[in-house]
PDB file of C-alpha atoms and ligand atoms in Angstrom:
ATOM      1  CA  MET A 169     161.154 130.299  58.625  1.00 49.00           C
ATOM      2  CA  GLU A 170     158.202 132.309  59.879  1.00 52.00           C
ATOM      3  CA  ARG A 171     157.465 134.434  56.906  1.00 70.00           C
ATOM      4  CA  GLU A 172     154.438 133.918  54.711  1.00 84.00           C
ATOM      5  CA  LEU A 173     155.200 132.338  51.347  1.00 92.00           C
ATOM      6  CA  LYS A 174     154.123 134.081  48.192  1.00 94.00           C
ATOM      7  CA  ILE A 175     154.203 132.829  44.599  1.00 96.00           C
ATOM      8  CA  LEU A 176     156.487 135.010  42.488  1.00 97.00           C
ATOM      9  CA  THR A 177     155.504 135.752  38.919  1.00 96.00           C
ATOM     10  CA  PHE A 178     157.245 136.064  35.553  1.00 96.00           C
ATOM     11  CA  GLY A 179     159.931 138.728  35.706  1.00 95.00           C
ATOM     12  CA  ALA A 180     161.100 137.873  39.235  1.00 96.00           C
ATOM     13  CA  PRO A 181     164.903 137.311  38.975  1.00 97.00           C
ATOM     14  CA  VAL A 182     164.883 134.214  41.228  1.00 97.00           C
ATOM     15  CA  LEU A 183     162.787 132.361  38.622  1.00 98.00           C
ATOM     16  CA  ARG A 184     165.778 132.659  36.280  1.00 97.00           C
ATOM     17  CA  GLU A 185     168.368 131.414  38.773  1.00 96.00           C
ATOM     18  CA  LYS A 186     169.763 127.905  38.613  1.00 97.00           C
ATOM     19  CA  ALA A 187     168.866 126.507  42.021  1.00 98.00           C
ATOM     20  CA  THR A 188     171.597 125.022  44.222  1.00 98.00           C
ATOM     21  CA  PRO A 189     171.450 121.619  45.983  1.00 98.00           C
ATOM     22  CA  VAL A 190     169.754 121.148  49.334  1.00 98.00           C
ATOM     23  CA  GLU A 191     172.495 120.286  51.833  1.00 97.00           C
ATOM     24  CA  ASP A 192     170.421 119.355  54.859  1.00 96.00           C
ATOM     25  CA  ILE A 193     166.966 117.773  54.987  1.00 96.00           C
ATOM     26  CA  ASN A 194     165.780 119.143  58.327  1.00 96.00           C
ATOM     27  CA  GLY A 195     162.767 120.476  60.210  1.00 95.00           C
ATOM     28  CA  ALA A 196     162.982 123.896  58.611  1.00 95.00           C
ATOM     29  CA  LEU A 197     162.817 122.327  55.150  1.00 97.00           C
ATOM     30  CA  LYS A 198     159.802 120.217  56.193  1.00 96.00           C
ATOM     31  CA  GLU A 199     158.059 123.307  57.482  1.00 96.00           C
ATOM     32  CA  THR A 200     158.746 125.172  54.228  1.00 96.00           C
ATOM     33  CA  ILE A 201     157.413 122.236  52.208  1.00 97.00           C
ATOM     34  CA  GLU A 202     154.230 122.109  54.314  1.00 96.00           C
ATOM     35  CA  LYS A 203     153.652 125.789  53.627  1.00 96.00           C
ATOM     36  CA  MET A 204     154.344 125.302  49.929  1.00 97.00           C
ATOM     37  CA  ALA A 205     151.830 122.437  49.826  1.00 96.00           C
ATOM     38  CA  ASP A 206     149.143 124.572  51.535  1.00 95.00           C
ATOM     39  CA  LEU A 207     149.769 127.266  48.959  1.00 96.00           C
ATOM     40  CA  MET A 208     149.744 124.860  46.006  1.00 95.00           C
ATOM     41  CA  TYR A 209     146.461 123.245  47.093  1.00 94.00           C
ATOM     42  CA  LYS A 210     144.884 126.634  47.784  1.00 93.00           C
ATOM     43  CA  VAL A 211     145.478 127.774  44.204  1.00 92.00           C
ATOM     44  CA  LYS A 212     144.919 124.255  42.759  1.00 90.00           C
ATOM     45  CA  GLY A 213     148.337 124.001  41.143  1.00 93.00           C
ATOM     46  CA  LEU A 214     149.815 120.691  40.015  1.00 94.00           C
ATOM     47  CA  GLY A 215     153.274 121.567  41.231  1.00 97.00           C
ATOM     48  CA  LEU A 216     155.383 124.217  42.896  1.00 98.00           C
ATOM     49  CA  ALA A 217     159.145 124.649  42.813  1.00 98.00           C
ATOM     50  CA  ALA A 218     161.117 126.275  45.625  1.00 98.00           C
ATOM     51  CA  ASN A 219     162.322 129.211  43.549  1.00 97.00           C
ATOM     52  CA  GLN A 220     158.707 130.089  42.757  1.00 98.00           C
ATOM     53  CA  VAL A 221     158.419 131.100  46.418  1.00 97.00           C
ATOM     54  CA  GLY A 222     161.822 132.800  46.397  1.00 97.00           C
ATOM     55  CA  ILE A 223     164.014 129.916  47.612  1.00 97.00           C
ATOM     56  CA  PRO A 224     166.749 129.107  45.046  1.00 97.00           C
ATOM     57  CA  LYS A 225     167.205 125.500  46.222  1.00 98.00           C
ATOM     58  CA  ARG A 226     166.707 122.239  44.351  1.00 98.00           C
ATOM     59  CA  PHE A 227     163.367 120.892  45.501  1.00 98.00           C
ATOM     60  CA  PHE A 228     159.776 120.906  44.355  1.00 98.00           C
ATOM     61  CA  ILE A 229     156.430 119.406  45.216  1.00 98.00           C
ATOM     62  CA  MET A 230     153.688 118.134  42.963  1.00 97.00           C
ATOM     63  CA  ASP A 231     150.334 116.410  43.149  1.00 96.00           C
ATOM     64  CA  ILE A 232     148.663 115.202  39.987  1.00 91.00           C
ATOM     65  CA  SER A 233     146.016 113.204  41.925  1.00 86.00           C
ATOM     66  CA  GLN A 234     144.246 116.066  43.697  1.00 77.00           C
ATOM     67  CA  ARG A 235     141.882 116.606  40.770  1.00 73.00           C
ATOM     68  CA  GLU A 236     140.455 113.151  41.307  1.00 77.00           C
ATOM     69  CA  GLY A 237     139.790 114.045  44.908  1.00 79.00           C
ATOM     70  CA  ARG A 238     142.529 111.919  46.448  1.00 82.00           C
ATOM     71  CA  PRO A 239     145.507 114.156  47.102  1.00 84.00           C
ATOM     72  CA  LEU A 240     148.917 112.517  47.109  1.00 92.00           C
ATOM     73  CA  LEU A 241     151.736 114.935  47.716  1.00 95.00           C
ATOM     74  CA  GLU A 242     155.063 114.096  46.099  1.00 97.00           C
ATOM     75  CA  VAL A 243     158.263 115.726  47.269  1.00 98.00           C
ATOM     76  CA  TYR A 244     161.437 115.717  45.158  1.00 98.00           C
ATOM     77  CA  ILE A 245     164.624 116.978  46.798  1.00 98.00           C
ATOM     78  CA  ASN A 246     167.804 117.272  44.675  1.00 98.00           C
ATOM     79  CA  PRO A 247     166.063 115.480  41.778  1.00 98.00           C
ATOM     80  CA  VAL A 248     168.033 113.954  38.898  1.00 98.00           C
ATOM     81  CA  ILE A 249     166.726 112.704  35.529  1.00 98.00           C
ATOM     82  CA  LEU A 250     168.457 109.366  34.906  1.00 98.00           C
ATOM     83  CA  SER A 251     166.942 108.746  31.489  1.00 98.00           C
ATOM     84  CA  ALA A 252     164.146 110.033  29.280  1.00 98.00           C
ATOM     85  CA  GLU A 253     162.376 108.730  26.183  1.00 98.00           C
ATOM     86  CA  GLY A 254     159.436 109.269  23.858  1.00 98.00           C
ATOM     87  CA  VAL A 255     157.567 112.463  23.077  1.00 98.00           C
ATOM     88  CA  THR A 256     154.299 113.829  24.397  1.00 97.00           C
ATOM     89  CA  GLU A 257     152.491 117.143  24.327  1.00 96.00           C
ATOM     90  CA  TYR A 258     150.306 118.867  26.892  1.00 96.00           C
ATOM     91  CA  GLU A 259     148.750 122.273  27.396  1.00 97.00           C
ATOM     92  CA  GLU A 260     150.762 123.589  30.314  1.00 97.00           C
ATOM     93  CA  GLY A 261     150.227 126.436  32.689  1.00 97.00           C
ATOM     94  CA  CYS A 262     152.318 127.781  35.533  1.00 97.00           C
ATOM     95  CA  LEU A 263     151.451 129.408  38.855  1.00 97.00           C
ATOM     96  CA  SER A 264     154.103 132.034  38.053  1.00 97.00           C
ATOM     97  CA  ILE A 265     152.375 132.911  34.758  1.00 97.00           C
ATOM     98  CA  PRO A 266     148.739 132.979  35.886  1.00 95.00           C
ATOM     99  CA  GLY A 267     146.144 132.648  33.129  1.00 95.00           C
ATOM    100  CA  TYR A 268     148.464 131.640  30.296  1.00 96.00           C
ATOM    101  CA  TYR A 269     148.377 128.153  28.777  1.00 97.00           C
ATOM    102  CA  ALA A 270     150.220 126.693  25.809  1.00 97.00           C
ATOM    103  CA  LYS A 271     151.143 123.326  24.368  1.00 97.00           C
ATOM    104  CA  VAL A 272     154.663 122.180  25.144  1.00 97.00           C
ATOM    105  CA  GLU A 273     156.522 119.091  23.985  1.00 97.00           C
ATOM    106  CA  ARG A 274     158.019 116.871  26.685  1.00 98.00           C
ATOM    107  CA  PHE A 275     159.529 113.430  27.127  1.00 98.00           C
ATOM    108  CA  ALA A 276     156.803 110.826  27.609  1.00 98.00           C
ATOM    109  CA  ARG A 277     158.663 108.658  30.082  1.00 98.00           C
ATOM    110  CA  LEU A 278     161.325 109.345  32.660  1.00 98.00           C
ATOM    111  CA  PHE A 279     163.421 107.531  35.176  1.00 98.00           C
ATOM    112  CA  VAL A 280     164.298 109.866  37.998  1.00 98.00           C
ATOM    113  CA  LYS A 281     165.906 109.809  41.388  1.00 98.00           C
ATOM    114  CA  ALA A 282     165.592 112.204  44.288  1.00 98.00           C
ATOM    115  CA  TYR A 283     165.525 112.390  48.080  1.00 98.00           C
ATOM    116  CA  ASP A 284     162.342 112.349  50.111  1.00 97.00           C
ATOM    117  CA  LEU A 285     161.575 114.297  53.295  1.00 95.00           C
ATOM    118  CA  GLU A 286     163.119 111.566  55.440  1.00 95.00           C
ATOM    119  CA  GLY A 287     166.384 111.962  53.554  1.00 96.00           C
ATOM    120  CA  ARG A 288     166.004 108.629  51.743  1.00 97.00           C
ATOM    121  CA  GLU A 289     167.034 108.369  48.114  1.00 98.00           C
ATOM    122  CA  PHE A 290     164.420 106.820  45.812  1.00 98.00           C
ATOM    123  CA  GLU A 291     164.108 106.021  42.123  1.00 98.00           C
ATOM    124  CA  ARG A 292     160.857 106.248  40.196  1.00 97.00           C
ATOM    125  CA  GLU A 293     159.498 105.740  36.701  1.00 98.00           C
ATOM    126  CA  LEU A 294     157.147 108.485  35.575  1.00 97.00           C
ATOM    127  CA  THR A 295     154.783 108.506  32.593  1.00 97.00           C
ATOM    128  CA  GLY A 296     151.935 110.672  31.275  1.00 94.00           C
ATOM    129  CA  LEU A 297     150.988 113.766  33.236  1.00 94.00           C
ATOM    130  CA  HIS A 298     153.283 112.603  36.006  1.00 95.00           C
ATOM    131  CA  ALA A 299     156.314 112.837  33.683  1.00 97.00           C
ATOM    132  CA  ILE A 300     155.134 116.142  32.192  1.00 97.00           C
ATOM    133  CA  ALA A 301     154.650 117.793  35.587  1.00 97.00           C
ATOM    134  CA  PHE A 302     158.056 116.553  36.748  1.00 98.00           C
ATOM    135  CA  GLN A 303     159.790 118.097  33.713  1.00 98.00           C
ATOM    136  CA  HIS A 304     157.948 121.392  34.192  1.00 98.00           C
ATOM    137  CA  GLU A 305     159.059 121.588  37.837  1.00 98.00           C
ATOM    138  CA  PHE A 306     162.582 120.374  37.073  1.00 98.00           C
ATOM    139  CA  ASP A 307     162.871 123.183  34.500  1.00 98.00           C
ATOM    140  CA  HIS A 308     162.071 125.694  37.256  1.00 98.00           C
ATOM    141  CA  LEU A 309     165.143 124.507  39.170  1.00 98.00           C
ATOM    142  CA  GLU A 310     167.228 125.256  36.070  1.00 98.00           C
ATOM    143  CA  GLY A 311     165.737 128.749  35.774  1.00 98.00           C
ATOM    144  CA  VAL A 312     163.644 127.689  32.776  1.00 98.00           C
ATOM    145  CA  LEU A 313     159.925 128.460  32.288  1.00 98.00           C
ATOM    146  CA  PHE A 314     157.542 126.613  29.975  1.00 98.00           C
ATOM    147  CA  VAL A 315     157.196 129.688  27.761  1.00 98.00           C
ATOM    148  CA  ASP A 316     160.925 129.361  26.952  1.00 97.00           C
ATOM    149  CA  ARG A 317     160.017 126.147  25.128  1.00 97.00           C
ATOM    150  CA  LEU A 318     157.562 127.801  22.729  1.00 97.00           C
ATOM    151  CA  SER A 319     158.341 128.623  19.084  1.00 96.00           C
ATOM    152  CA  PRO A 320     159.763 132.126  18.403  1.00 96.00           C
ATOM    153  CA  LEU A 321     156.377 133.296  17.114  1.00 96.00           C
ATOM    154  CA  LYS A 322     154.500 132.020  20.142  1.00 96.00           C
ATOM    155  CA  LYS A 323     157.086 133.568  22.443  1.00 96.00           C
ATOM    156  CA  THR A 324     156.423 136.956  20.867  1.00 96.00           C
ATOM    157  CA  LEU A 325     152.681 136.458  21.292  1.00 96.00           C
ATOM    158  CA  PHE A 326     153.244 135.485  24.908  1.00 97.00           C
ATOM    159  CA  GLN A 327     155.283 138.640  25.580  1.00 96.00           C
ATOM    160  CA  LYS A 328     152.413 140.739  24.240  1.00 96.00           C
ATOM    161  CA  TRP A 329     149.886 138.766  26.273  1.00 97.00           C
ATOM    162  CA  TRP A 330     151.936 139.205  29.426  1.00 96.00           C
ATOM    163  CA  LYS A 331     152.196 142.987  28.996  1.00 95.00           C
ATOM    164  CA  LYS A 332     148.405 143.109  29.130  1.00 95.00           C
ATOM    165  CA  HIS A 333     147.815 140.471  31.770  1.00 93.00           C
ATOM    166  CA  ALA A 334     150.736 140.680  34.204  1.00 90.00           C
ATOM    167  CA  PRO A 335     149.332 140.878  37.738  1.00 86.00           C
ATOM    168  CA  THR A 336     149.748 144.324  39.272  1.00 80.00           C
ATOM    169  CA  LYS A 337     151.177 144.359  42.786  1.00 63.00           C
TER     170      LYS A 337
HETATM  171 NI1   NI B 161     155.529 126.360  36.815  1.00 83.72          NI
END
């Protein structure tokens, strides 16, 4: 895949598609993930899902350690949430909705499984920001954005905000 990746913003139809499973973990996928990571680090995002760059497949990357100056890229391919518990809240943002932040309720603790870039299945327990970021990215794969999780009033306010602030092409 030679083309340049670009982050799509709110309103792009692919952000509303339910992504389909990755069937082959190969060199092309690795190359795409490297490009996604370059892009994510460039704009200092915590995570980036494939459909945000126009690929409706079930994988995403995240790195919640970069802010402490020690980047640790995590790759989740065909992720599954095995169990979830507790409640937490965090002011979330999204690279597809640049400039907008709002508090969203999430599970505080997750057990997940996924495949890594070598095609190995792994299980992991996630808590805190780690769990929050995972749920945000997992939502992307379901065609869900964090603003969908706001109250009806806040959704209306967001719509107004977006009309003013949507990036022009
Ligand atoms: Ni996002």
